[in-house]
Amino acid sequence: MLGCKPIETPIEQNHKNFCCADAPSTDRQRYQRLVGKLIYLSHTRPDIAYAVNVVSQFMHDPRKPHMDAVERILRYLKSAPGKGLLFSNHGHLKVEGYTDADWAGSADDRKSTAGYFTLMGGNLVTWRSKKQQVVARSSAEAEFRGMTVGICELLWIKNLLKDLGCEQEDVMKLYCDNKSAIEIAHNPVQHDRTKHVEIDRHFIKEKIEAGIIAFPFVKS
């Protein structure tokens, strides 16, 4: 694909790659080789993490639209071959993260995909995009489950820094764009809305009360 036309985004917005069971099949081995290499590349290219997460869900039975989505990622990479991560000294080691989820984004099973990325000292250090294992009954629930995973990542970084002798004393901020999820995290009384995520709710409540985590609101 050296002669392909570059493109500005790695995946189509509001894509429908899940709904193509009737589309013709494609070469499974070629598809798996390409996606495997993209998974490896995503360890240093967070900008393709979500797109690679989507195409990696069809390794067992890839169809032509899935291969088209993989080739779109390659076209995107051609438009920006030198992109990478720049680590700069910002004079602090604050740990913070951002989390988001697309509610019922999979048209096949209506499961949501949640993602997060974390910054340490103003530099991007970890990121992840993963399809949730259960169907969320509201956007707040999808975001809430995503927040739980983001908190676990922040706690892991906090413990790692402690082992390295750089103990994190400041409150770690996890930014979220869903006000309902933030309200549920702070208000443990909303039983009718939170029975199905009760373990996550208690986990988050414990970290808030301990002064380890804060949830500032950020616009989408």
Short mmCIF file of C-alpha atoms in Angstrom, two decimals:
data_model
loop_
_atom_site.label_atom_id
_atom_site.label_comp_id
_atom_site.label_asym_id
_atom_site.label_seq_id
_atom_site.Cartn_x
_atom_site.Cartn_y
_atom_site.Cartn_z
CA MET A 1 0.00 0.00 0.00
CA LEU A 2 2.97 2.33 -0.54
CA GLY A 3 1.04 4.13 -3.26
CA CYS A 4 -2.20 4.55 -1.28
CA LYS A 5 -3.86 7.91 -0.70
CA PRO A 6 -3.30 9.21 2.89
CA ILE A 7 -6.29 9.97 5.13
CA GLU A 8 -6.64 12.20 8.19
CA THR A 9 -8.42 9.87 10.65
CA PRO A 10 -7.75 6.20 11.51
CA ILE A 11 -11.42 5.18 11.61
CA GLU A 12 -14.68 6.48 10.23
CA GLN A 13 -16.79 8.47 12.68
CA ASN A 14 -19.99 6.64 13.74
CA HIS A 15 -18.71 3.57 11.91
CA LYS A 16 -20.92 0.53 11.32
CA ASN A 17 -18.20 -2.11 11.08
CA PHE A 18 -20.10 -4.41 13.43
CA CYS A 19 -23.13 -4.83 11.16
CA CYS A 20 -21.73 -6.71 8.17
CA ALA A 21 -22.53 -10.40 8.68
CA ASP A 22 -23.78 -10.60 5.08
CA ALA A 23 -20.65 -9.02 3.58
CA PRO A 24 -18.18 -11.23 1.66
CA SER A 25 -15.38 -12.87 3.64
CA THR A 26 -11.73 -11.84 3.31
CA ASP A 27 -8.38 -13.58 3.71
CA ARG A 28 -8.34 -14.41 7.43
CA GLN A 29 -4.60 -15.07 7.70
CA ARG A 30 -3.71 -11.80 5.98
CA TYR A 31 -6.18 -9.95 8.19
CA GLN A 32 -4.77 -11.49 11.36
CA ARG A 33 -1.17 -10.68 10.35
CA LEU A 34 -2.03 -7.04 9.62
CA VAL A 35 -4.02 -6.52 12.82
CA GLY A 36 -1.32 -8.25 14.88
CA LYS A 37 1.26 -5.79 13.60
CA LEU A 38 -1.08 -2.87 14.29
CA ILE A 39 -1.60 -4.10 17.87
CA TYR A 40 2.18 -4.06 18.29
CA LEU A 41 2.38 -0.56 16.81
CA SER A 42 -0.38 0.75 19.11
CA HIS A 43 2.04 0.38 22.06
CA THR A 44 3.73 3.56 20.83
CA ARG A 45 0.87 5.12 18.82
CA PRO A 46 -2.08 5.89 21.13
CA ASP A 47 -3.85 7.68 18.27
CA ILE A 48 -4.72 4.33 16.66
CA ALA A 49 -5.61 2.49 19.90
CA TYR A 50 -9.39 2.72 19.47
CA ALA A 51 -9.35 1.84 15.77
CA VAL A 52 -7.13 -1.18 16.41
CA ASN A 53 -9.42 -2.24 19.28
CA VAL A 54 -12.37 -2.26 16.86
CA VAL A 55 -10.73 -4.26 14.06
CA SER A 56 -9.18 -6.77 16.49
CA GLN A 57 -12.68 -7.94 17.50
CA PHE A 58 -13.17 -9.69 14.14
CA MET A 59 -10.07 -11.88 13.95
CA HIS A 60 -12.16 -15.08 13.87
CA ASP A 61 -14.34 -14.12 10.89
CA PRO A 62 -13.17 -10.95 9.09
CA ARG A 63 -15.35 -9.49 6.35
CA LYS A 64 -14.56 -7.03 3.59
CA PRO A 65 -15.67 -3.93 5.59
CA HIS A 66 -13.31 -5.04 8.39
CA MET A 67 -10.39 -5.29 5.94
CA ASP A 68 -11.34 -1.87 4.55
CA ALA A 69 -11.15 -0.51 8.12
CA VAL A 70 -7.67 -2.03 8.56
CA GLU A 71 -6.51 -0.51 5.28
CA ARG A 72 -7.89 2.85 6.42
CA ILE A 73 -5.60 2.67 9.47
CA LEU A 74 -2.66 2.02 7.13
CA ARG A 75 -3.67 5.02 5.02
CA TYR A 76 -3.81 7.12 8.19
CA LEU A 77 -0.35 5.93 9.23
CA LYS A 78 1.00 6.96 5.83
CA SER A 79 -0.29 10.50 6.41
CA ALA A 80 1.65 10.77 9.71
CA PRO A 81 4.61 8.36 9.72
CA GLY A 82 6.69 10.37 12.18
CA LYS A 83 4.12 10.74 14.94
CA GLY A 84 5.15 9.53 18.39
CA LEU A 85 5.30 10.47 22.05
CA LEU A 86 7.29 13.43 23.35
CA PHE A 87 8.30 13.36 27.01
CA SER A 88 9.08 16.79 28.44
CA ASN A 89 9.97 18.07 31.90
CA HIS A 90 7.00 20.08 33.17
CA GLY A 91 8.42 20.50 36.68
CA HIS A 92 6.02 18.13 38.45
CA LEU A 93 5.01 14.45 38.68
CA LYS A 94 1.25 14.86 39.04
CA VAL A 95 -0.76 11.83 37.96
CA GLU A 96 -4.10 12.39 36.23
CA GLY A 97 -6.27 10.61 33.72
CA TYR A 98 -9.19 10.97 31.33
CA THR A 99 -11.90 8.38 30.78
CA ASP A 100 -14.77 8.06 28.31
CA ALA A 101 -17.17 5.47 26.90
CA ASP A 102 -19.49 5.15 23.92
CA TRP A 103 -22.79 3.85 25.19
CA ALA A 104 -24.08 0.77 23.28
CA GLY A 105 -21.57 1.47 20.52
CA SER A 106 -21.57 -2.11 19.18
CA ALA A 107 -24.53 -2.62 16.89
CA ASP A 108 -24.12 -6.41 17.15
CA ASP A 109 -24.53 -6.87 20.91
CA ARG A 110 -25.01 -3.28 22.16
CA LYS A 111 -21.99 -3.45 24.45
CA SER A 112 -20.07 -0.25 25.10
CA THR A 113 -16.40 0.47 24.51
CA ALA A 114 -14.59 2.35 27.28
CA GLY A 115 -11.18 3.93 27.14
CA TYR A 116 -8.78 5.91 29.27
CA PHE A 117 -5.38 7.51 29.15
CA THR A 118 -3.16 8.64 31.99
CA LEU A 119 -0.62 11.43 32.27
CA MET A 120 2.34 11.61 34.63
CA GLY A 121 4.15 14.91 34.89
CA GLY A 122 2.11 16.15 31.92
CA ASN A 123 3.30 13.28 29.71
CA LEU A 124 1.18 10.49 28.30
CA VAL A 125 2.27 7.17 29.85
CA THR A 126 -0.56 4.62 29.50
CA TRP A 127 -3.71 4.26 27.42
CA ARG A 128 -6.30 1.62 26.68
CA SER A 129 -9.49 1.02 24.71
CA LYS A 130 -11.55 -2.08 25.56
CA LYS A 131 -15.04 -3.37 24.90
CA GLN A 132 -17.00 -3.89 28.12
CA GLN A 133 -18.07 -7.42 29.05
CA VAL A 134 -21.69 -6.59 29.90
CA VAL A 135 -24.37 -4.44 28.32
CA ALA A 136 -24.79 -1.09 30.06
CA ARG A 137 -28.38 0.03 30.61
CA SER A 138 -27.50 3.73 30.52
CA SER A 139 -24.69 6.01 29.38
CA ALA A 140 -23.96 6.76 33.04
CA GLU A 141 -23.43 3.05 33.73
CA ALA A 142 -21.08 2.69 30.75
CA GLU A 143 -19.07 5.72 31.91
CA PHE A 144 -19.13 4.49 35.51
CA ARG A 145 -17.62 1.14 34.58
CA GLY A 146 -15.00 2.95 32.52
CA MET A 147 -14.17 5.16 35.50
CA THR A 148 -13.52 2.08 37.63
CA VAL A 149 -10.96 0.76 35.16
CA GLY A 150 -9.34 4.22 34.97
CA ILE A 151 -9.07 4.35 38.77
CA CYS A 152 -7.33 0.97 38.84
CA GLU A 153 -4.77 2.28 36.36
CA LEU A 154 -4.12 5.42 38.44
CA LEU A 155 -3.69 3.31 41.59
CA TRP A 156 -1.24 1.05 39.76
CA ILE A 157 0.84 4.07 38.70
CA LYS A 158 0.68 5.45 42.25
CA ASN A 159 2.01 2.18 43.69
CA LEU A 160 4.69 1.96 41.01
CA LEU A 161 5.91 5.46 41.83
CA LYS A 162 5.96 4.58 45.51
CA ASP A 163 8.20 1.57 44.78
CA LEU A 164 10.52 3.90 42.85
CA GLY A 165 10.73 6.34 45.77
CA CYS A 166 8.50 9.02 44.19
CA GLU A 167 5.42 8.74 46.38
CA GLN A 168 2.37 10.57 44.99
CA GLU A 169 0.92 12.83 47.69
CA ASP A 170 -1.42 14.98 45.59
CA VAL A 171 -5.00 13.90 44.86
CA MET A 172 -5.07 12.17 41.49
CA LYS A 173 -7.68 13.60 39.12
CA LEU A 174 -9.69 11.41 36.76
CA TYR A 175 -11.56 13.61 34.30
CA CYS A 176 -14.97 12.45 33.06
CA ASP A 177 -17.54 14.08 30.75
CA ASN A 178 -20.63 12.45 32.28
CA LYS A 179 -22.15 14.41 35.15
CA SER A 180 -24.47 11.55 36.15
CA ALA A 181 -21.54 9.16 36.61
CA ILE A 182 -19.72 11.75 38.73
CA GLU A 183 -22.84 12.33 40.87
CA ILE A 184 -23.27 8.58 41.42
CA ALA A 185 -19.62 8.34 42.48
CA HIS A 186 -20.17 11.02 45.13
CA ASN A 187 -23.68 10.02 46.24
CA PRO A 188 -23.95 6.42 47.51
CA VAL A 189 -27.70 6.69 48.18
CA GLN A 190 -28.96 6.38 44.60
CA HIS A 191 -29.77 2.69 45.01
CA ASP A 192 -32.32 2.42 42.22
CA ARG A 193 -29.79 3.65 39.68
CA THR A 194 -26.76 1.78 40.95
CA LYS A 195 -27.75 -1.72 42.13
CA HIS A 196 -26.20 -3.29 39.02
CA VAL A 197 -22.85 -1.52 39.56
CA GLU A 198 -22.81 -1.68 43.35
CA ILE A 199 -19.32 -3.21 43.71
CA ASP A 200 -17.82 -0.56 41.43
CA ARG A 201 -19.72 2.13 43.36
CA HIS A 202 -18.31 1.03 46.73
CA PHE A 203 -14.81 0.76 45.25
CA ILE A 204 -14.96 4.33 43.89
CA LYS A 205 -16.56 5.70 47.08
CA GLU A 206 -13.72 4.24 49.16
CA LYS A 207 -11.06 5.97 47.04
CA ILE A 208 -12.89 9.32 47.14
CA GLU A 209 -13.25 9.24 50.94
CA ALA A 210 -9.57 8.34 51.31
CA GLY A 211 -8.64 11.48 49.36
CA ILE A 212 -6.87 9.47 46.66
CA ILE A 213 -9.10 10.28 43.69
CA ALA A 214 -11.10 13.30 42.52
CA PHE A 215 -13.47 13.53 39.56
CA PRO A 216 -13.42 16.93 37.85
CA PHE A 217 -15.94 17.40 35.02
CA VAL A 218 -14.60 18.03 31.55
CA LYS A 219 -16.64 18.87 28.45
CA SER A 220 -16.88 16.22 25.74
#
